Tab-separated table of C-alpha atoms in Angstrom:
chain	number	residue	atom	x	y	z
A	20	MET	CA	-0.832	2.244	-44.910
A	21	LEU	CA	1.315	1.197	-41.933
A	22	ASP	CA	3.420	3.803	-40.116
A	23	LYS	CA	7.154	3.407	-40.346
A	24	THR	CA	7.436	3.044	-36.572
A	25	TYR	CA	5.295	1.319	-34.025
A	26	ASN	CA	3.488	3.803	-31.793
A	27	PRO	CA	2.275	1.970	-28.657
A	28	ALA	CA	0.422	5.005	-27.376
A	29	GLU	CA	-1.985	4.797	-30.315
A	30	ILE	CA	-2.427	1.073	-30.545
A	31	GLU	CA	-2.202	-0.507	-27.069
A	32	PRO	CA	-4.892	1.528	-25.214
A	33	ARG	CA	-7.464	0.600	-27.927
A	34	LEU	CA	-6.615	-3.051	-27.698
A	35	TYR	CA	-6.693	-3.048	-23.899
A	36	ASP	CA	-10.043	-1.276	-23.818
A	37	GLY	CA	-11.498	-3.922	-26.113
A	38	TRP	CA	-10.173	-6.740	-23.865
A	39	GLU	CA	-11.577	-5.042	-20.726
A	40	ARG	CA	-14.973	-4.338	-22.201
A	41	SER	CA	-15.328	-7.895	-23.510
A	42	GLY	CA	-14.729	-9.347	-20.042
A	43	ALA	CA	-11.590	-11.146	-21.160
A	44	PHE	CA	-10.055	-10.762	-17.728
A	45	ALA	CA	-13.071	-11.702	-15.661
A	46	ALA	CA	-13.229	-14.704	-13.363
A	47	ALA	CA	-16.264	-16.979	-13.459
A	48	PRO	CA	-16.677	-18.614	-10.060
A	49	GLY	CA	-19.805	-20.350	-11.190
A	50	SER	CA	-18.033	-22.259	-13.917
A	51	ASN	CA	-16.795	-25.810	-13.655
A	52	ALA	CA	-13.229	-24.810	-14.586
A	53	ARG	CA	-10.409	-25.410	-12.075
A	54	PRO	CA	-9.706	-22.109	-10.282
A	55	TYR	CA	-6.388	-20.293	-10.308
A	56	THR	CA	-6.023	-17.135	-8.189
A	57	ILE	CA	-3.322	-14.530	-7.589
A	58	MET	CA	-3.823	-11.602	-5.192
A	59	ILE	CA	-1.869	-8.623	-6.489
A	60	PRO	CA	0.623	-7.365	-3.914
A	61	PRO	CA	-1.308	-4.129	-3.384
A	62	PRO	CA	0.742	-0.985	-4.264
A	63	ASN	CA	0.779	1.769	-1.738
A	64	VAL	CA	-1.727	4.397	-2.603
A	65	THR	CA	0.790	7.112	-1.725
A	66	GLY	CA	2.556	7.117	-5.011
A	67	SER	CA	3.014	5.641	-8.454
A	68	LEU	CA	4.358	2.350	-9.692
A	69	HIS	CA	8.139	1.813	-10.118
A	70	MET	CA	10.302	-0.738	-11.842
A	71	GLY	CA	9.916	-3.347	-9.039
A	72	HIS	CA	6.135	-3.192	-9.438
A	73	ALA	CA	6.454	-3.558	-13.250
A	74	LEU	CA	8.653	-6.675	-12.813
A	75	THR	CA	6.345	-8.317	-10.301
A	76	PHE	CA	3.145	-7.592	-12.258
A	77	THR	CA	4.734	-8.710	-15.625
A	78	VAL	CA	5.599	-12.121	-14.018
A	79	GLN	CA	2.130	-12.482	-12.522
A	80	ASP	CA	0.424	-11.376	-15.793
A	81	THR	CA	2.399	-14.037	-17.669
A	82	LEU	CA	1.243	-16.725	-15.158
A	83	VAL	CA	-2.450	-15.801	-15.264
A	84	ARG	CA	-2.576	-15.514	-19.055
A	85	TRP	CA	-0.904	-18.870	-19.367
A	86	GLN	CA	-3.441	-20.408	-17.009
A	87	ARG	CA	-6.312	-18.799	-18.940
A	88	MET	CA	-4.955	-20.428	-22.080
A	89	LYS	CA	-5.009	-23.784	-20.298
A	90	GLY	CA	-8.781	-23.326	-19.657
A	91	ARG	CA	-8.635	-22.529	-15.880
A	92	ASP	CA	-10.949	-20.028	-14.228
A	93	VAL	CA	-8.439	-17.311	-13.357
A	94	LEU	CA	-8.862	-14.515	-10.874
A	95	TRP	CA	-6.073	-11.934	-10.751
A	96	GLN	CA	-7.348	-9.730	-7.901
A	97	PRO	CA	-6.503	-6.005	-8.108
A	98	GLY	CA	-6.234	-3.651	-5.193
A	99	THR	CA	-4.330	-0.913	-3.414
A	100	ASP	CA	-2.957	-0.540	0.066
A	101	HIS	CA	-3.760	2.402	2.367
A	102	ALA	CA	-0.206	2.749	3.784
A	103	GLY	CA	-1.698	4.781	6.611
A	104	ILE	CA	1.259	6.686	8.084
A	105	ALA	CA	2.902	7.214	4.698
A	106	THR	CA	-0.410	8.585	3.348
A	107	GLN	CA	-0.755	10.912	6.333
A	108	MET	CA	2.703	12.256	5.738
A	109	VAL	CA	2.018	12.938	2.104
A	110	VAL	CA	-1.303	14.658	2.808
A	111	GLU	CA	0.128	16.715	5.660
A	112	ARG	CA	2.927	17.881	3.334
A	113	LEU	CA	0.365	18.934	0.709
A	114	LEU	CA	-1.633	20.801	3.336
A	115	ALA	CA	1.500	22.459	4.651
A	116	GLU	CA	2.185	23.854	1.119
A	117	GLN	CA	-1.197	25.595	1.486
A	118	GLY	CA	-0.445	26.798	4.907
A	119	ILE	CA	-2.915	24.447	6.560
A	120	ASP	CA	-2.257	22.397	9.710
A	121	ARG	CA	-4.177	19.142	10.163
A	122	ARG	CA	-4.981	19.919	13.781
A	123	GLU	CA	-6.613	23.187	12.764
A	124	LEU	CA	-8.429	21.383	9.961
A	125	GLY	CA	-9.960	18.852	12.381
A	126	ARG	CA	-10.147	15.067	12.174
A	127	GLU	CA	-13.163	14.667	9.954
A	128	LYS	CA	-12.011	17.142	7.332
A	129	PHE	CA	-8.524	15.722	7.366
A	130	VAL	CA	-9.865	12.203	6.780
A	131	ASP	CA	-11.874	13.585	3.866
A	132	ARG	CA	-8.657	15.034	2.421
A	133	VAL	CA	-6.976	11.702	2.811
A	134	TRP	CA	-9.747	9.958	0.946
A	135	GLN	CA	-9.542	12.626	-1.753
A	136	TRP	CA	-5.839	11.929	-2.079
A	137	LYS	CA	-6.514	8.172	-2.242
A	138	THR	CA	-8.816	8.706	-5.187
A	139	GLU	CA	-6.300	10.802	-7.046
A	140	SER	CA	-3.257	8.595	-6.336
A	141	GLY	CA	-5.130	5.348	-6.707
A	142	GLY	CA	-6.350	6.435	-10.098
A	143	THR	CA	-2.799	7.013	-11.202
A	144	ILE	CA	-1.883	3.466	-10.137
A	145	THR	CA	-4.736	1.834	-12.012
A	146	ARG	CA	-3.978	3.898	-15.145
A	147	GLN	CA	-0.320	2.715	-14.990
A	148	LEU	CA	-1.477	-0.913	-14.619
A	149	ARG	CA	-3.681	-0.659	-17.644
A	150	ARG	CA	-0.857	0.882	-19.658
A	151	LEU	CA	1.229	-2.102	-18.703
A	152	GLY	CA	-1.415	-4.350	-20.138
A	153	ALA	CA	-2.045	-6.031	-16.853
A	154	SER	CA	-5.031	-8.446	-17.252
A	155	LEU	CA	-6.618	-7.790	-13.830
A	156	ASP	CA	-10.223	-8.473	-13.021
A	157	TRP	CA	-11.012	-4.764	-12.562
A	158	PRO	CA	-14.661	-4.987	-11.362
A	159	ARG	CA	-13.288	-6.804	-8.273
A	160	GLU	CA	-10.855	-4.060	-7.357
A	161	ARG	CA	-10.533	-3.535	-3.568
A	162	PHE	CA	-8.853	-1.028	-1.246
A	163	THR	CA	-7.500	-2.173	2.134
A	164	MET	CA	-9.696	0.355	3.927
A	165	ASP	CA	-12.916	-0.777	2.361
A	166	ASP	CA	-15.552	-1.510	4.984
A	167	GLY	CA	-15.728	-5.244	4.311
A	168	LEU	CA	-11.961	-5.726	4.333
A	169	SER	CA	-11.556	-3.667	7.506
A	170	ALA	CA	-14.098	-5.851	9.318
A	171	ALA	CA	-12.405	-8.982	8.091
A	172	VAL	CA	-8.958	-7.824	9.282
A	173	ARG	CA	-10.324	-6.936	12.745
A	174	LYS	CA	-12.034	-10.288	13.030
A	175	VAL	CA	-8.909	-12.238	12.088
A	176	PHE	CA	-6.633	-10.290	14.404
A	177	VAL	CA	-9.006	-10.757	17.319
A	178	GLU	CA	-9.268	-14.426	16.635
A	179	LEU	CA	-5.541	-14.859	16.376
A	180	TYR	CA	-4.997	-12.901	19.604
A	181	ARG	CA	-7.566	-15.062	21.504
A	182	GLU	CA	-5.891	-18.225	20.216
A	183	GLY	CA	-2.495	-17.049	21.428
A	184	LEU	CA	-1.032	-16.925	17.955
A	185	ILE	CA	-0.220	-13.173	18.128
A	186	TYR	CA	0.352	-10.954	21.174
A	187	ARG	CA	0.640	-7.436	22.331
A	188	ASP	CA	3.752	-6.176	24.071
A	189	ARG	CA	5.861	-3.054	24.685
A	190	ARG	CA	8.516	-2.466	22.040
A	191	LEU	CA	10.899	0.306	21.057
A	192	VAL	CA	9.443	2.263	18.267
A	193	ASN	CA	10.382	5.210	16.027
A	194	TRP	CA	8.223	7.961	17.522
A	195	ASP	CA	7.593	10.934	15.246
A	196	PRO	CA	7.134	13.983	17.482
A	197	LYS	CA	5.522	15.936	14.684
A	198	LEU	CA	2.951	13.322	13.537
A	199	GLN	CA	2.563	12.136	17.153
A	200	THR	CA	2.619	8.500	16.054
A	201	ALA	CA	4.974	5.573	15.565
A	202	ILE	CA	6.508	5.155	12.143
A	203	SER	CA	8.439	2.308	10.507
A	204	ASP	CA	12.235	2.134	9.910
A	205	LEU	CA	11.582	2.897	6.242
A	206	GLN	CA	9.713	6.095	7.047
A	207	ARG	CA	12.501	7.636	9.142
A	208	ARG	CA	14.426	10.424	7.503
A	209	CYS	CA	17.662	12.043	8.616
A	210	TRP	CA	18.155	15.717	7.791
A	211	ALA	CA	21.864	15.816	8.643
A	212	THR	CA	24.346	17.306	6.212
A	213	PRO	CA	26.413	15.653	5.078
A	214	PRO	CA	24.274	12.438	5.053
A	215	SER	CA	27.135	10.440	6.576
A	216	ARG	CA	26.324	12.108	9.860
A	217	CYS	CA	23.045	10.176	9.906
A	218	ILE	CA	24.892	6.945	10.628
A	219	ARG	CA	25.734	6.929	14.258
A	220	THR	CA	24.967	4.917	17.385
A	221	MET	CA	23.229	6.357	20.382
A	222	ARG	CA	22.193	4.927	23.760
A	223	VAL	CA	18.565	5.209	24.709
A	224	THR	CA	17.200	4.839	28.241
A	225	VAL	CA	13.619	3.590	28.415
A	226	THR	CA	11.447	3.877	31.491
A	227	TRP	CA	7.838	2.834	31.964
A	228	SER	CA	5.484	2.094	34.784
A	229	ALA	CA	3.415	-1.046	35.268
A	230	GLY	CA	1.178	-0.440	38.257
A	231	SER	CA	3.494	0.251	41.242
A	232	GLN	CA	6.556	-1.147	39.491
A	233	PHE	CA	8.992	0.802	37.380
A	234	PHE	CA	11.258	-0.733	34.773
A	235	ARG	CA	14.357	0.872	33.352
A	236	TRP	CA	17.064	-0.248	30.968
A	237	SER	CA	19.417	1.122	28.336
A	238	VAL	CA	19.853	-0.167	24.820
A	239	GLY	CA	22.117	0.747	21.920
A	240	VAL	CA	20.307	1.996	18.837
A	241	SER	CA	21.832	2.584	15.365
A	242	GLN	CA	20.409	5.589	13.538
């Protein structure tokens, strides 16, 4: 007898498990079918999925399922992004709640804690994707800090640099005196109260040395 109301929590996981076990989402590179590939924009391993992720992945899932129905060999590549500085901030905050400082912990143990956090947070993301019904080729899942990917990134950056397509230069950065590293504009946080005090303009004077020459200029910065 059917229930009066549809209960997705009871029905959808069972159906999805059956699809995944049967290999319904798997690519077959050895086949003669015309390939169709989408690389998932890798979610940051620091958190969980939000509505923007759900929208993007729903559109991509629609495309790959349609192409499968047309007989193409489809690869929808899953993965997560390391989001290095953001991950460091999250892990440091968790350690601080336990009264632990990363400098006292040491580099190797801190890196171990970061990988532990990646496992926990990354597991949350993959569970959410499965609950969305995303038809990803899960055995091919990658993480941006995997050994093979790291080596590939280094190789490409070195090649691009040697070909003159990218360059290194001095730039103004957001320096975090606590983390002792540069952070992005998105990772800045103003603690002023009220928040309107965070919006102000300041003038920064930058000085650096290049051999025996010194360079100095001032620039306006909005914060």
